[in-house]
CSV table of C-alpha atoms and ligand atoms in Angstrom, one decimal:
chain,number,residue,atom,x,y,z
A,1,MET,CA,-23.1,9.0,2.1
A,2,ARG,CA,-23.4,5.6,3.6
A,3,THR,CA,-20.9,2.8,2.7
A,4,GLN,CA,-19.2,-0.2,4.2
A,5,ALA,CA,-15.7,-0.6,5.6
A,6,ALA,CA,-13.6,-3.0,7.6
A,7,VAL,CA,-12.6,-1.2,10.8
A,8,LEU,CA,-9.9,-2.2,13.3
A,9,TYR,CA,-10.9,-0.9,16.8
A,10,GLN,CA,-7.9,-2.3,18.7
A,11,ALA,CA,-5.0,-4.6,18.4
A,12,GLY,CA,-5.8,-8.2,19.1
A,13,THR,CA,-9.3,-8.1,17.7
A,14,ASP,CA,-10.8,-9.0,14.3
A,15,TRP,CA,-11.7,-6.6,11.6
A,16,LYS,CA,-15.3,-5.4,11.9
A,17,VAL,CA,-17.2,-4.9,8.7
A,18,GLU,CA,-19.8,-2.2,9.3
A,19,GLU,CA,-21.7,0.7,7.8
A,20,ILE,CA,-20.0,4.0,8.0
A,21,GLU,CA,-20.7,7.6,7.0
A,22,LEU,CA,-18.4,9.2,4.4
A,23,ASP,CA,-18.2,12.9,3.7
A,24,PRO,CA,-17.9,14.3,0.2
A,25,PRO,CA,-14.4,15.0,-1.0
A,26,GLY,CA,-12.9,18.3,0.2
A,27,ALA,CA,-10.4,20.5,-1.6
A,28,GLY,CA,-7.8,18.4,-3.3
A,29,GLU,CA,-9.6,15.1,-2.5
A,30,VAL,CA,-11.3,12.4,-4.5
A,31,LEU,CA,-14.1,10.0,-3.8
A,32,VAL,CA,-13.2,6.5,-5.0
A,33,ARG,CA,-15.5,3.4,-5.5
A,34,VAL,CA,-13.1,0.7,-4.5
A,35,ALA,CA,-13.1,-2.4,-6.8
A,36,ALA,CA,-10.3,-4.5,-5.3
A,37,ALA,CA,-7.9,-4.3,-2.3
A,38,GLY,CA,-4.9,-6.6,-1.5
A,39,LEU,CA,-4.5,-8.1,1.9
A,40,CYS,CA,-1.1,-6.7,2.6
A,41,HIS,CA,0.8,-8.0,5.7
A,42,SER,CA,1.2,-4.5,7.0
A,43,GLU,CA,-2.3,-4.3,8.3
A,44,GLU,CA,-1.8,-7.6,10.1
A,45,HIS,CA,1.1,-6.0,12.0
A,46,HIS,CA,-1.4,-3.4,13.3
A,47,ARG,CA,-4.0,-6.1,14.0
A,48,VAL,CA,-1.6,-8.2,16.1
A,49,GLY,CA,-0.1,-5.2,17.8
A,50,ASP,CA,3.4,-5.1,16.2
A,51,ILE,CA,2.9,-1.6,14.8
A,52,PRO,CA,0.8,0.9,16.7
A,53,PHE,CA,-2.0,2.7,14.9
A,54,ALA,CA,-4.3,5.6,15.5
A,55,GLY,CA,-7.7,4.0,15.7
A,56,PRO,CA,-10.4,3.2,15.1
A,57,MET,CA,-8.9,2.7,11.6
A,58,ILE,CA,-10.1,1.5,8.2
A,59,GLY,CA,-7.5,-0.7,6.7
A,60,GLY,CA,-6.3,-1.1,3.1
A,61,HIS,CA,-3.6,0.7,1.2
A,62,GLU,CA,-3.2,-1.5,-1.8
A,63,GLY,CA,-6.2,-1.1,-4.1
A,64,ALA,CA,-7.8,-0.1,-7.3
A,65,GLY,CA,-11.1,1.6,-8.1
A,66,TYR,CA,-13.0,4.3,-9.9
A,67,VAL,CA,-13.1,8.0,-9.2
A,68,GLU,CA,-16.7,9.0,-8.6
A,69,ALA,CA,-16.3,12.6,-7.6
A,70,VAL,CA,-13.6,15.2,-7.0
A,71,GLY,CA,-13.3,18.2,-4.7
A,72,PRO,CA,-12.3,21.7,-5.6
A,73,GLY,CA,-8.9,22.2,-7.1
A,74,VAL,CA,-8.2,18.5,-8.1
A,75,SER,CA,-6.1,18.3,-11.2
A,76,LEU,CA,-4.7,14.8,-11.1
A,77,ALA,CA,-7.9,12.8,-11.6
A,78,GLN,CA,-11.5,13.3,-12.7
A,79,PRO,CA,-14.7,11.4,-12.3
A,80,GLY,CA,-14.7,8.2,-14.3
A,81,ASP,CA,-11.0,7.7,-14.0
A,82,TYR,CA,-9.7,4.2,-13.1
A,83,ILE,CA,-7.0,4.5,-10.4
A,84,VAL,CA,-4.5,2.5,-8.4
A,85,PHE,CA,-3.9,3.8,-4.9
A,86,SER,CA,-0.4,4.9,-4.1
A,87,SER,CA,0.4,3.4,-0.7
A,88,ILE,CA,2.6,6.4,0.0
A,89,PRO,CA,1.2,9.7,-1.3
A,90,ASN,CA,3.0,11.3,-4.3
A,91,CYS,CA,2.2,15.0,-4.3
A,92,GLY,CA,4.7,15.9,-7.1
A,93,ARG,CA,5.4,19.3,-5.7
A,94,CYS,CA,7.4,18.9,-2.4
A,95,PRO,CA,11.2,18.9,-2.4
A,96,SER,CA,11.4,15.1,-2.2
A,97,CYS,CA,9.1,14.7,-5.1
A,98,VAL,CA,10.7,17.2,-7.4
A,99,ARG,CA,14.1,15.6,-6.7
A,100,GLY,CA,12.8,12.3,-7.9
A,101,ARG,CA,12.3,10.7,-4.5
A,102,GLN,CA,8.5,10.4,-4.6
A,103,ASN,CA,8.5,7.4,-2.3
A,104,LEU,CA,9.8,9.9,0.4
A,105,CYS,CA,7.1,12.5,-0.4
A,106,ASP,CA,7.0,15.1,2.4
A,107,VAL,CA,3.2,15.0,2.7
A,108,ALA,CA,3.6,11.4,3.9
A,109,ALA,CA,5.0,12.8,7.2
A,110,GLY,CA,1.5,12.4,8.8
A,111,ILE,CA,0.9,9.0,7.3
A,112,MET,CA,0.6,7.3,10.7
A,113,THR,CA,-2.1,9.7,11.8
A,114,GLY,CA,-4.5,8.3,9.1
A,115,ARG,CA,-6.0,11.8,8.7
A,116,GLN,CA,-6.5,13.9,5.6
A,117,ILE,CA,-3.5,15.7,4.3
A,118,SER,CA,-5.3,18.9,3.6
A,119,ASP,CA,-6.7,19.7,7.1
A,120,GLY,CA,-5.9,16.8,9.4
A,121,GLY,CA,-9.6,16.0,9.6
A,122,SER,CA,-11.5,12.8,8.9
A,123,ARG,CA,-14.0,12.2,6.2
A,124,HIS,CA,-14.9,8.8,7.6
A,125,ARG,CA,-17.1,8.1,10.7
A,126,ASN,CA,-18.8,5.2,12.3
A,127,LEU,CA,-22.5,5.3,13.0
A,128,ALA,CA,-21.8,6.3,16.6
A,129,GLY,CA,-20.2,9.5,15.2
A,130,ALA,CA,-16.5,8.6,16.0
A,131,ASP,CA,-13.9,9.6,13.5
A,132,LEU,CA,-12.2,6.8,11.6
A,133,THR,CA,-8.6,7.0,10.4
A,134,ILE,CA,-7.5,5.5,7.1
A,135,THR,CA,-4.4,3.3,6.7
A,136,CYS,CA,-1.6,5.0,4.7
A,137,LEU,CA,-4.1,7.8,4.0
A,138,VAL,CA,-6.0,5.4,1.7
A,139,GLY,CA,-8.4,3.1,3.7
A,140,CYS,CA,-9.5,0.9,0.8
A,141,TYR,CA,-10.9,-2.0,2.8
A,142,ALA,CA,-14.1,-0.2,2.0
A,143,ARG,CA,-16.6,0.0,-0.8
A,144,HIS,CA,-15.9,3.8,-1.0
A,145,THR,CA,-13.2,6.0,0.4
A,146,VAL,CA,-12.1,9.7,0.2
A,147,VAL,CA,-8.4,10.4,-0.2
A,148,ASN,CA,-6.1,13.2,-1.3
A,149,GLU,CA,-5.4,13.3,-5.0
A,150,ALA,CA,-1.7,12.6,-4.1
A,151,SER,CA,-2.8,9.0,-3.2
A,152,VAL,CA,-4.3,8.1,-6.6
A,153,ILE,CA,-2.5,7.1,-9.9
A,154,VAL,CA,-4.7,7.2,-13.0
A,155,VAL,CA,-4.1,4.0,-15.1
A,156,ASP,CA,-5.3,2.3,-18.2
A,157,PRO,CA,-8.9,1.0,-17.4
A,158,SER,CA,-8.3,-2.3,-19.2
A,159,PHE,CA,-6.5,-4.0,-16.3
A,160,ARG,CA,-8.6,-6.1,-14.0
A,161,PRO,CA,-8.7,-4.6,-10.5
A,162,GLU,CA,-7.5,-7.8,-8.7
A,163,ALA,CA,-4.2,-7.7,-10.5
A,164,ALA,CA,-3.8,-3.9,-10.9
A,165,CYS,CA,-4.2,-3.2,-7.2
A,166,LEU,CA,-1.0,-5.1,-6.4
A,167,THR,CA,1.1,-2.5,-8.1
A,168,GLY,CA,0.2,0.1,-5.5
A,169,CYS,CA,2.2,-1.7,-2.7
A,170,GLY,CA,3.4,-5.2,-2.8
A,171,VAL,CA,4.6,-5.6,-6.4
A,172,ALA,CA,6.0,-2.1,-6.5
A,173,THR,CA,7.9,-2.7,-3.3
A,174,GLY,CA,9.3,-6.1,-4.4
A,175,TRP,CA,10.2,-4.9,-7.9
A,176,GLY,CA,11.7,-1.6,-6.8
A,177,SER,CA,13.6,-3.1,-3.9
A,178,SER,CA,15.4,-5.4,-6.4
A,179,VAL,CA,15.8,-3.1,-9.3
A,180,TYR,CA,16.1,0.4,-7.8
A,181,ALA,CA,17.4,-0.2,-4.3
A,182,GLY,CA,19.3,-3.4,-5.1
A,183,GLY,CA,20.5,-2.4,-8.5
A,184,VAL,CA,19.7,-5.9,-9.8
A,185,ARG,CA,20.4,-6.5,-13.5
A,186,PRO,CA,19.5,-9.4,-15.8
A,187,GLY,CA,22.0,-12.2,-15.1
A,188,ASP,CA,22.7,-11.2,-11.5
A,189,ALA,CA,22.5,-13.8,-8.8
A,190,VAL,CA,20.4,-12.6,-5.8
A,191,ALA,CA,19.4,-13.9,-2.4
A,192,VAL,CA,16.0,-12.9,-1.0
A,193,LEU,CA,17.1,-12.7,2.7
A,194,ALA,CA,20.3,-10.9,4.0
A,195,LEU,CA,23.5,-12.9,2.3
A,196,ALA,CA,26.0,-10.6,0.5
A,197,ALA,CA,28.9,-11.3,-1.8
A,198,LYS,CA,31.8,-8.9,-2.3
A,199,ARG,CA,30.3,-5.5,-3.2
A,200,GLY,CA,26.9,-7.1,-2.4
A,201,ARG,CA,24.1,-4.8,-1.4
A,202,ILE,CA,21.7,-5.8,1.3
A,203,VAL,CA,18.3,-4.1,0.9
A,204,VAL,CA,16.3,-3.7,4.1
A,205,THR,CA,12.7,-3.5,2.9
A,206,ASN,CA,10.8,-5.2,5.8
A,207,ILE,CA,11.3,-4.8,9.5
A,208,TYR,CA,9.8,-7.3,11.9
A,209,PRO,CA,9.1,-6.5,14.6
A,210,MET,CA,8.9,-2.7,14.1
A,211,THR,CA,11.2,-2.0,17.1
A,212,ASP,CA,13.9,-4.5,16.0
A,213,THR,CA,17.4,-3.0,16.4
A,214,ARG,CA,19.4,-5.9,15.1
A,215,PRO,CA,21.7,-6.9,13.5
A,216,ARG,CA,25.0,-6.4,15.2
A,217,LEU,CA,27.6,-6.2,12.5
A,218,ALA,CA,31.3,-6.8,12.0
A,219,LEU,CA,32.0,-3.4,10.3
A,220,SER,CA,35.4,-4.6,9.1
A,221,GLY,CA,33.6,-7.0,6.8
A,222,LEU,CA,31.6,-4.1,5.3
A,223,ALA,CA,34.7,-2.2,4.6
A,224,GLN,CA,37.0,-5.0,3.4
A,225,TRP,CA,34.5,-6.4,0.9
A,226,GLU,CA,32.7,-3.1,0.2
A,227,LYS,CA,29.4,-4.5,1.2
A,228,GLN,CA,26.5,-2.1,1.4
A,229,ILE,CA,23.3,-2.0,3.5
A,230,VAL,CA,20.5,0.3,2.2
A,231,GLY,CA,17.1,1.0,3.6
A,232,CYS,CA,14.2,1.0,1.1
A,233,ILE,CA,10.6,2.1,1.4
A,234,PHE,CA,7.9,1.4,-1.2
A,235,GLY,CA,10.6,0.0,-3.5
A,236,SER,CA,12.1,3.5,-4.0
A,237,VAL,CA,9.6,3.9,-6.8
A,238,ASN,CA,7.9,6.9,-8.3
A,239,SER,CA,4.4,5.6,-8.2
A,240,ARG,CA,3.1,8.0,-10.7
A,241,ALA,CA,5.5,6.7,-13.3
A,242,ASP,CA,6.2,3.2,-12.1
A,243,VAL,CA,2.6,1.9,-11.4
A,244,PRO,CA,1.7,2.5,-15.1
A,245,MET,CA,5.1,1.0,-16.1
A,246,LEU,CA,4.6,-2.1,-14.1
A,247,LEU,CA,1.1,-2.5,-15.6
A,248,ASP,CA,2.7,-2.2,-19.0
A,249,LEU,CA,5.1,-5.0,-18.2
A,250,TYR,CA,2.0,-7.0,-17.1
A,251,LYS,CA,0.3,-6.2,-20.4
A,252,HIS,CA,3.2,-7.5,-22.4
A,253,GLY,CA,3.6,-10.7,-20.4
A,254,GLN,CA,6.7,-9.7,-18.5
A,255,LEU,CA,5.2,-9.5,-15.1
A,256,ASP,CA,2.8,-12.2,-14.0
A,257,LEU,CA,0.4,-10.3,-11.6
A,258,ASP,CA,-2.3,-13.0,-12.1
A,259,ALA,CA,-0.2,-15.7,-10.5
A,260,MET,CA,0.2,-13.5,-7.4
A,261,VAL,CA,-3.5,-13.3,-6.7
A,262,THR,CA,-3.9,-16.6,-4.9
A,263,ARG,CA,-7.5,-16.2,-3.7
A,264,THR,CA,-10.2,-13.5,-3.7
A,265,TYR,CA,-12.7,-12.8,-0.9
A,266,PRO,CA,-15.7,-10.5,-0.4
A,267,LEU,CA,-15.2,-7.6,2.0
A,268,GLU,CA,-16.9,-9.6,4.6
A,269,GLY,CA,-14.3,-12.3,4.2
A,270,ILE,CA,-11.4,-10.2,5.3
A,271,ASN,CA,-10.7,-12.1,8.6
A,272,GLN,CA,-10.8,-15.4,6.7
A,273,GLY,CA,-8.4,-13.9,4.1
A,274,TYR,CA,-5.8,-13.0,6.8
A,275,GLN,CA,-6.3,-16.4,8.5
A,276,ASP,CA,-5.6,-18.1,5.1
A,277,MET,CA,-2.4,-16.0,4.8
A,278,HIS,CA,-1.2,-17.3,8.1
A,279,ASP,CA,-2.2,-20.9,7.1
A,280,GLY,CA,-0.2,-20.6,3.9
A,281,LYS,CA,-3.3,-20.8,1.7
A,282,ASN,CA,-2.7,-17.5,0.0
A,283,ILE,CA,0.4,-15.5,-1.1
A,284,ARG,CA,-1.8,-12.5,-1.8
A,285,GLY,CA,-5.5,-12.6,-0.9
A,286,VAL,CA,-7.5,-9.9,-2.6
A,287,LEU,CA,-10.8,-8.4,-1.5
A,288,VAL,CA,-13.2,-7.9,-4.5
A,289,MET,CA,-15.9,-5.5,-3.6
B,1,LIG,ZN1,1.4,-3.0,1.7
B,2,LIG,ZN1,5.6,15.1,-2.5
């Protein structure tokens, strides 16, 4: 089928919104009509050259949409389902998943290749016939995408896509970094930058630039005050359980997703959305397809 996507051809250039060819879903894969996609800063790292990528690449790993078709053997979703993309796949079967570490799912080992989990192929091509990779195995800066079923979380269809999509990356990462990795409880005092009290825990959830090797540390201070430094990816969440849970908090007024959606843009407005992020005009811009 023909659809449209925002493609990054090389670092230092803008996103190019263009027609692409999309194959039907293969075994274990689903075709999703994307409804909304958050403008996460991670793609901007690729665009400016901080993080290398296998290109040309369709961006977008934080999104929500509707399953339109499924390939053979799919059991986690069916046509008509409303889904949030899991920005790290969650297969539910690998050793990491069955031990409760779904954010470290083993099938994410090839996430930087941007190619399908099942066969290493690509379902997306530009009109010149070149394979297109997909960010985080999602590629939701597009009107449609094909992903492995491990990358979709079926959720209650009542949540508007602009808000729901945030739980697939940014909100899950922020919430889980605090609650799971940081062990934050109601009443705790926390600093959102590195600044630790006795027995304080520093959660490293963002690295900029990617090759950064700092900081140098006085290790005696870690020992004497029992400080801890822990790494954290995707908020240490189990997306299959925590995305619906975060949406439930939203439903009951305990998590204000609406306030985090500063501005919305059409797919063609992607470059403006990222410029507005740099200019401080949005905290989270969201593409609405
Ligand atoms: Zn993200
Ligand atoms: Zn897994």
